[in-house]
Amino acid sequence: MGHFSSMFNGLARSFSLKKRKNSSGNGKYDGRDAVEAMAKEAKRNDLILRSSGTVNVDGSKNFASLFSRRGEKGVNQDCFIVWEEFGCQQDMTFCGIFDGHGPWGHFVSKQVRESIVSSLLCIWQESLAEASADPDLDKKVQRFNIWKESFLKACATVDQELEHHPKIDTFYSGTTALTIVRQGEVLFVANVGDSRAVLATTCDDGNLVPVQLTVDFKPNLPQETERILQCNGRVFCLDDESGVHRLWLPDESSPGLAMSRAFGDYCVKDFGLISVPDVTQRHITSKDQFVVLATDGVWDVISNEEAVEIVSETPDRAKAAKYLVQCAVRAWKRKRRGIAVDDISAIVLFFHSKHFCQHIYPVTTPK
């Protein structure tokens, strides 16, 4: 249990330090204050990025490329985050990508981006403390169980808090959330919605092939449809949207969600929509090269194979996400003429990174 103990002790010291610095005179203290302080410190040290650009920390195995482009429907409702040394752990990296929808979608996606980080880290620390006290638990199994339970609890907490947010109306607005944590040579993946994570790995003949790590949670998936119908929700396509199944209220032609899991959207939370993440893990090997996290604006027009090929053929990997997004925009205009281009965002996390001195390179997002 030495691995658990060292992780817990390191994180506990970080929380204790922030507590001494930030606790008020009444002795009350919220662990999220510590996370916010960690995030500010990480930002100062070029360990965290919430805009288009790259994260490349000297000595890290990771190299992250991020890019987002506003579509033709109004304000960009996508957002993302990459945090190296997540929770003051040198072997941990957090990535998250969020796709908002509805009138308040851009506010919801940003709120979930911030709150999921703090909730996850606090809950993970508490679970780690409990696990470190039991020396008989299988470390590998327990590590996955800790992360799974932490993701489940964090998503439930975030969704409950959204419902009562004083400044954001989430009745007809919401967001998807695709998050991963790289801890050493293991990826822990949690998905709520229809964004997608695709791993690029090398097969025996030397070619890169895609491995889809997540399920696109659409209303027409059999298990999703069954749940929605049992809750008296409806699933059907509009006449002018053949193949696009949407989630509807029992007696109203709204909201017409194209996903079956999301944060917010309380108008249909009693009719089959859930915010429960699907949590999985993947062990990284020397054959695995990178993972792509992208919103459905990419996957609606770009296949997994095409995405892997586009990224692998980009000469400057700092521009990998930008190039993928630009290819998706061109594909939208070619394949979906007459349909407004969606917001399109992507993160490419490269493994086995070469080490450079630079840390973050901002990229100007075209309007």
Coordinates of C-alpha atoms in Angstrom, one line a residue:
M1 CA 0.0 0.0 0.0
G2 CA 3.0 2.3 -0.2
H3 CA 1.8 3.8 -3.5
F4 CA -1.5 4.8 -2.0
S5 CA 0.2 6.1 1.2
S6 CA 2.6 8.3 -0.7
M7 CA -0.1 9.8 -3.0
F8 CA -2.4 10.5 0.0
N9 CA 0.4 12.0 2.1
G10 CA 1.5 14.3 -0.7
L11 CA -2.0 15.5 -1.5
A12 CA -2.9 15.8 2.2
R13 CA 0.1 18.1 2.7
S14 CA -1.1 20.3 -0.2
F15 CA -4.6 20.5 1.3
S16 CA -3.2 21.2 4.7
L17 CA -0.9 24.0 3.4
K18 CA -3.8 25.7 1.6
K19 CA -6.0 25.3 4.7
R20 CA -3.5 27.1 6.9
K21 CA -3.2 29.9 4.3
N22 CA -6.9 30.2 3.6
S23 CA -9.0 29.1 6.6
S24 CA -11.1 31.7 8.3
G25 CA -11.2 32.6 11.9
N26 CA -14.3 30.5 12.5
G27 CA -12.3 27.3 11.7
K28 CA -14.6 26.3 8.8
Y29 CA -12.8 25.2 5.6
D30 CA -13.9 24.0 2.3
G31 CA -11.6 21.7 0.4
R32 CA -12.5 23.4 -2.8
D33 CA -10.7 26.5 -1.6
A34 CA -7.5 24.4 -1.6
V35 CA -8.2 23.2 -5.2
E36 CA -8.8 26.8 -6.4
A37 CA -5.5 27.8 -4.8
M38 CA -3.8 24.9 -6.5
A39 CA -5.3 25.8 -9.8
K40 CA -4.1 29.4 -9.5
E41 CA -0.6 28.2 -8.6
A42 CA -0.7 25.7 -11.5
K43 CA -1.7 28.6 -13.8
R44 CA 1.3 30.7 -12.6
N45 CA 3.6 27.7 -13.3
D46 CA 2.2 27.0 -16.8
L47 CA 0.7 23.7 -15.7
I48 CA -2.9 24.5 -16.6
L49 CA -4.6 25.8 -19.8
R50 CA -8.2 26.6 -20.5
S51 CA -7.8 28.1 -24.0
S52 CA -6.4 27.1 -27.4
G53 CA -2.7 26.4 -27.2
T54 CA -0.3 23.8 -25.9
V55 CA 0.8 22.4 -22.5
N56 CA 4.3 21.1 -22.5
V57 CA 6.0 20.8 -19.1
D58 CA 9.7 20.1 -19.0
G59 CA 10.2 16.6 -17.7
S60 CA 6.6 15.4 -18.4
K61 CA 5.7 12.4 -20.5
N62 CA 2.8 14.4 -21.9
F63 CA 2.3 17.0 -24.6
A64 CA -1.1 18.5 -25.1
S65 CA -2.5 20.4 -28.0
L66 CA -5.8 22.2 -27.6
F67 CA -8.0 24.1 -30.1
S68 CA -11.6 25.4 -30.2
R69 CA -13.5 27.1 -33.0
R70 CA -16.8 28.9 -32.7
G71 CA -19.4 27.6 -35.1
E72 CA -22.2 29.4 -37.0
K73 CA -24.9 29.3 -34.3
G74 CA -23.7 32.1 -32.0
V75 CA -21.4 32.1 -29.0
N76 CA -18.9 29.2 -28.7
Q77 CA -20.5 26.9 -26.1
D78 CA -17.5 24.5 -26.1
C79 CA -14.7 24.7 -23.5
F80 CA -11.9 22.6 -22.2
I81 CA -9.1 22.3 -19.7
V82 CA -5.7 20.5 -19.3
W83 CA -4.0 20.4 -15.9
E84 CA -0.5 18.9 -15.6
E85 CA 0.5 17.7 -12.2
F86 CA -3.2 17.5 -11.3
G87 CA -3.7 17.7 -7.5
C88 CA 0.1 18.4 -7.0
Q89 CA 0.8 14.8 -8.2
Q90 CA 3.7 14.8 -10.7
D91 CA 2.4 11.6 -12.4
M92 CA -1.2 12.9 -12.9
T93 CA -2.7 14.9 -15.8
F94 CA -6.4 15.9 -16.1
C95 CA -8.1 16.7 -19.4
G96 CA -11.7 17.7 -19.9
I97 CA -13.8 18.8 -22.8
F98 CA -17.3 20.2 -22.4
D99 CA -20.0 20.9 -25.0
G100 CA -22.8 23.2 -23.9
H101 CA -26.2 23.6 -25.4
G102 CA -29.3 25.7 -24.9
P103 CA -29.7 29.4 -24.2
W104 CA -27.3 29.3 -21.2
G105 CA -25.1 26.5 -22.5
H106 CA -21.9 28.5 -22.6
F107 CA -22.3 29.4 -19.0
V108 CA -23.1 25.8 -18.0
S109 CA -20.1 24.3 -19.8
K110 CA -17.7 26.7 -18.1
Q111 CA -19.3 26.2 -14.7
V112 CA -19.1 22.4 -15.0
R113 CA -15.5 22.7 -16.2
E114 CA -14.5 24.4 -13.0
S115 CA -16.7 22.5 -10.5
I116 CA -15.9 19.0 -11.8
V117 CA -12.2 19.6 -11.2
S118 CA -12.6 20.7 -7.6
S119 CA -15.3 18.1 -6.7
L120 CA -13.3 15.3 -8.3
L121 CA -10.1 16.2 -6.6
C122 CA -11.7 16.6 -3.1
I123 CA -13.7 13.4 -3.4
W124 CA -10.7 11.4 -4.7
Q125 CA -8.6 12.6 -1.8
E126 CA -11.2 11.5 0.7
S127 CA -11.5 8.1 -1.0
L128 CA -7.7 7.7 -1.1
A129 CA -7.5 8.4 2.6
E130 CA -10.1 5.6 3.3
A131 CA -8.3 3.2 1.0
S132 CA -4.9 3.8 2.5
A133 CA -6.2 2.6 5.9
D134 CA -6.9 -0.9 4.5
P135 CA -3.7 -2.8 3.7
D136 CA -5.5 -5.9 2.4
L137 CA -7.1 -4.3 -0.7
D138 CA -5.8 -5.2 -4.1
K139 CA -4.0 -2.0 -5.3
K140 CA -4.7 -2.2 -9.0
V141 CA -8.4 -3.0 -8.5
Q142 CA -8.8 -0.5 -5.7
R143 CA -7.2 2.3 -7.8
F144 CA -9.8 1.9 -10.5
N145 CA -12.6 1.6 -7.9
I146 CA -11.4 4.8 -6.2
W147 CA -11.5 6.7 -9.4
K148 CA -14.8 5.3 -10.6
E149 CA -16.5 6.1 -7.3
S150 CA -14.9 9.6 -7.3
F151 CA -16.1 10.3 -10.8
L152 CA -19.6 9.1 -9.9
K153 CA -19.8 11.1 -6.8
A154 CA -18.3 14.2 -8.4
C155 CA -20.8 14.2 -11.3
A156 CA -23.7 13.8 -8.9
T157 CA -22.5 16.7 -6.8
V158 CA -21.9 19.0 -9.8
D159 CA -25.4 18.2 -11.2
Q160 CA -27.1 18.8 -7.9
E161 CA -25.3 22.2 -7.4
L162 CA -26.2 23.3 -11.0
E163 CA -29.9 22.9 -10.3
H164 CA -29.6 25.4 -7.5
H165 CA -27.1 27.8 -9.1
P166 CA -28.3 31.4 -8.4
K167 CA -27.0 32.9 -11.6
I168 CA -27.3 30.2 -14.3
D169 CA -30.7 28.9 -15.7
T170 CA -30.2 25.2 -16.3
F171 CA -33.8 24.2 -16.9
Y172 CA -33.5 24.2 -20.7
S173 CA -29.6 24.4 -20.9
G174 CA -26.9 21.9 -20.2
T175 CA -23.5 20.4 -21.2
T176 CA -21.8 17.2 -21.9
A177 CA -18.5 16.4 -20.2
L178 CA -15.7 14.1 -21.3
T179 CA -12.9 13.9 -18.7
I180 CA -9.7 11.7 -18.4
V181 CA -7.1 11.4 -15.8
R182 CA -3.7 10.0 -16.7
Q183 CA -2.1 8.5 -13.6
G184 CA 1.3 7.0 -14.4
E185 CA 0.6 4.6 -17.3
V186 CA -3.2 4.3 -16.8
L187 CA -6.0 6.4 -18.3
F188 CA -9.2 6.7 -16.3
V189 CA -12.0 7.9 -18.6
A190 CA -15.4 9.3 -17.5
N191 CA -18.0 10.3 -20.2
V192 CA -21.3 12.1 -19.9
G193 CA -22.8 12.7 -23.3
D194 CA -21.7 12.4 -26.9
S195 CA -18.2 13.7 -27.0
R196 CA -15.7 11.0 -27.8
A197 CA -12.2 9.8 -26.8
V198 CA -10.2 7.9 -29.4
L199 CA -6.8 6.3 -28.7
A200 CA -4.1 5.9 -31.5
T201 CA -2.1 2.8 -31.1
T202 CA 0.5 1.0 -33.3
C203 CA -0.5 -2.4 -34.6
D204 CA 1.9 -5.2 -35.5
D205 CA 2.4 -3.9 -39.1
G206 CA 3.5 -0.5 -37.8
N207 CA 0.4 1.4 -38.8
L208 CA -1.6 3.5 -36.4
V209 CA -5.1 2.3 -35.7
P210 CA -7.9 4.0 -33.6
V211 CA -9.4 2.5 -30.4
Q212 CA -12.6 4.2 -29.3
L213 CA -12.5 4.6 -25.5
T214 CA -16.0 6.0 -25.0
V215 CA -19.6 5.4 -26.0
D216 CA -21.5 8.2 -27.8
F217 CA -24.5 8.4 -25.5
K218 CA -27.3 9.1 -28.0
P219 CA -31.0 8.6 -27.2
N220 CA -31.3 5.7 -29.7
L221 CA -28.8 3.4 -28.0
P222 CA -30.9 0.5 -26.8
Q223 CA -30.1 0.8 -23.1
E224 CA -30.6 4.6 -23.3
T225 CA -33.9 4.4 -25.2
E226 CA -35.2 1.8 -22.7
R227 CA -34.5 4.1 -19.7
I228 CA -36.0 7.1 -21.4
L229 CA -39.2 5.3 -22.3
Q230 CA -39.5 3.8 -18.8
C231 CA -39.4 7.4 -17.5
N232 CA -42.1 8.4 -20.0
G233 CA -39.7 10.4 -22.2
R234 CA -39.9 10.1 -26.0
V235 CA -37.2 9.4 -28.6
F236 CA -37.8 10.2 -32.3
C237 CA -36.3 12.0 -35.3
L238 CA -37.7 15.1 -36.9
D239 CA -38.9 14.8 -40.5
D240 CA -36.0 17.0 -41.8
E241 CA -33.4 15.3 -39.6
S242 CA -33.4 11.6 -40.7
G243 CA -31.2 9.5 -38.4
V244 CA -30.8 12.2 -35.7
H245 CA -32.7 10.8 -32.7
R246 CA -33.6 13.2 -30.0
L247 CA -35.0 13.1 -26.5
W248 CA -38.4 14.8 -25.9
L249 CA -40.8 15.6 -23.1
P250 CA -43.9 13.4 -23.0
D251 CA -46.4 16.0 -24.2
E252 CA -44.2 18.8 -25.6
S253 CA -42.1 19.3 -28.7
S254 CA -39.1 20.2 -26.6
P255 CA -36.2 20.1 -25.7
G256 CA -35.1 17.7 -28.5
L257 CA -31.7 16.8 -27.0
A258 CA -29.4 14.9 -29.3
M259 CA -27.7 13.2 -26.3
S260 CA -29.1 11.0 -23.5
R261 CA -26.7 12.1 -20.8
A262 CA -25.8 15.6 -19.8
F263 CA -25.5 18.0 -16.8
G264 CA -28.3 20.4 -16.4
D265 CA -31.4 20.2 -18.7
Y266 CA -33.7 19.8 -15.6
C267 CA -36.8 19.9 -17.8
V268 CA -36.1 16.3 -18.8
K269 CA -34.2 15.0 -15.8
D270 CA -37.4 13.2 -14.7
F271 CA -37.9 11.8 -18.2
G272 CA -34.8 9.7 -18.8
L273 CA -31.9 12.2 -19.0
I274 CA -29.1 11.4 -16.5
S275 CA -25.7 12.8 -15.7
V276 CA -24.1 9.4 -14.6
P277 CA -20.7 9.0 -16.2
D278 CA -19.5 5.8 -17.9
V279 CA -16.1 5.2 -16.2
T280 CA -13.5 3.0 -17.8
Q281 CA -9.7 2.5 -17.7
R282 CA -7.0 1.8 -20.2
H283 CA -3.4 0.8 -19.6
I284 CA -1.0 2.8 -21.7
T285 CA 1.7 0.8 -23.5
S286 CA 4.7 1.8 -25.6
K287 CA 2.5 1.2 -28.7
D288 CA 0.0 3.9 -27.6
Q289 CA 0.9 7.2 -29.2
F290 CA -1.9 9.7 -28.3
V291 CA -5.5 10.2 -27.4
V292 CA -8.0 12.6 -29.0
L293 CA -10.8 14.1 -27.0
A294 CA -13.3 16.0 -29.2
T295 CA -16.8 17.3 -29.2
D296 CA -19.4 15.9 -31.6
G297 CA -18.7 18.7 -34.0
V298 CA -15.6 16.6 -35.0
W299 CA -17.2 13.2 -34.9
D300 CA -20.3 14.1 -36.8
V301 CA -18.1 14.5 -39.9
I302 CA -14.7 12.9 -39.2
S303 CA -14.3 9.1 -38.6
N304 CA -12.0 7.7 -35.9
E305 CA -9.6 6.5 -38.6
E306 CA -9.5 9.9 -40.3
A307 CA -8.9 11.7 -36.9
V308 CA -5.9 9.5 -36.1
E309 CA -4.5 9.9 -39.6
I310 CA -5.0 13.7 -39.5
V311 CA -3.2 14.0 -36.2
S312 CA -0.4 11.6 -37.1
E313 CA 0.3 13.5 -40.3
T314 CA 0.5 16.9 -38.7
P315 CA 4.2 18.0 -39.0
D316 CA 4.0 20.2 -35.9
R317 CA 2.2 18.4 -33.1
A318 CA 1.6 21.7 -31.3
K319 CA -0.9 22.4 -34.1
A320 CA -2.4 18.9 -34.1
A321 CA -5.7 19.9 -32.5
K322 CA -6.0 23.0 -34.7
Y323 CA -5.5 21.0 -37.8
L324 CA -8.0 18.4 -36.8
V325 CA -10.6 21.1 -36.1
Q326 CA -9.9 22.8 -39.4
C327 CA -10.3 19.5 -41.2
A328 CA -13.7 19.0 -39.5
V329 CA -14.8 22.5 -40.5
R330 CA -14.0 21.8 -44.1
A331 CA -15.8 18.4 -43.8
W332 CA -18.9 20.1 -42.4
K333 CA -19.1 22.5 -45.3
R334 CA -18.6 19.6 -47.8
K335 CA -20.9 17.0 -46.2
R336 CA -23.6 19.2 -44.5
R337 CA -24.3 21.9 -46.9
G338 CA -27.0 24.2 -45.7
I339 CA -26.5 23.2 -42.1
A340 CA -24.8 25.7 -39.7
V341 CA -21.4 24.5 -38.6
D342 CA -21.3 23.4 -35.0
D343 CA -18.8 24.6 -32.4
I344 CA -15.8 22.3 -32.9
S345 CA -13.2 21.6 -30.2
A346 CA -10.4 19.0 -29.6
I347 CA -7.6 18.1 -27.2
V348 CA -4.8 15.8 -28.4
L349 CA -2.8 14.4 -25.6
F350 CA 0.5 12.9 -26.8
F351 CA 2.2 10.2 -24.7
H352 CA 6.0 9.5 -24.4
S353 CA 6.6 13.2 -25.0
K354 CA 10.0 14.6 -26.0
H355 CA 11.0 17.3 -23.5
F356 CA 11.3 20.9 -24.4
C357 CA 12.0 24.1 -22.3
Q358 CA 8.8 25.9 -23.3
H359 CA 5.6 25.4 -21.5
I360 CA 2.5 27.0 -22.9
Y361 CA 2.0 28.5 -26.4
P362 CA -1.3 30.4 -26.7
V363 CA -3.0 30.1 -30.1
T364 CA -5.3 32.8 -31.5
T365 CA -8.7 31.3 -32.3
P366 CA -10.1 32.5 -35.6
K367 CA -13.6 34.1 -35.5

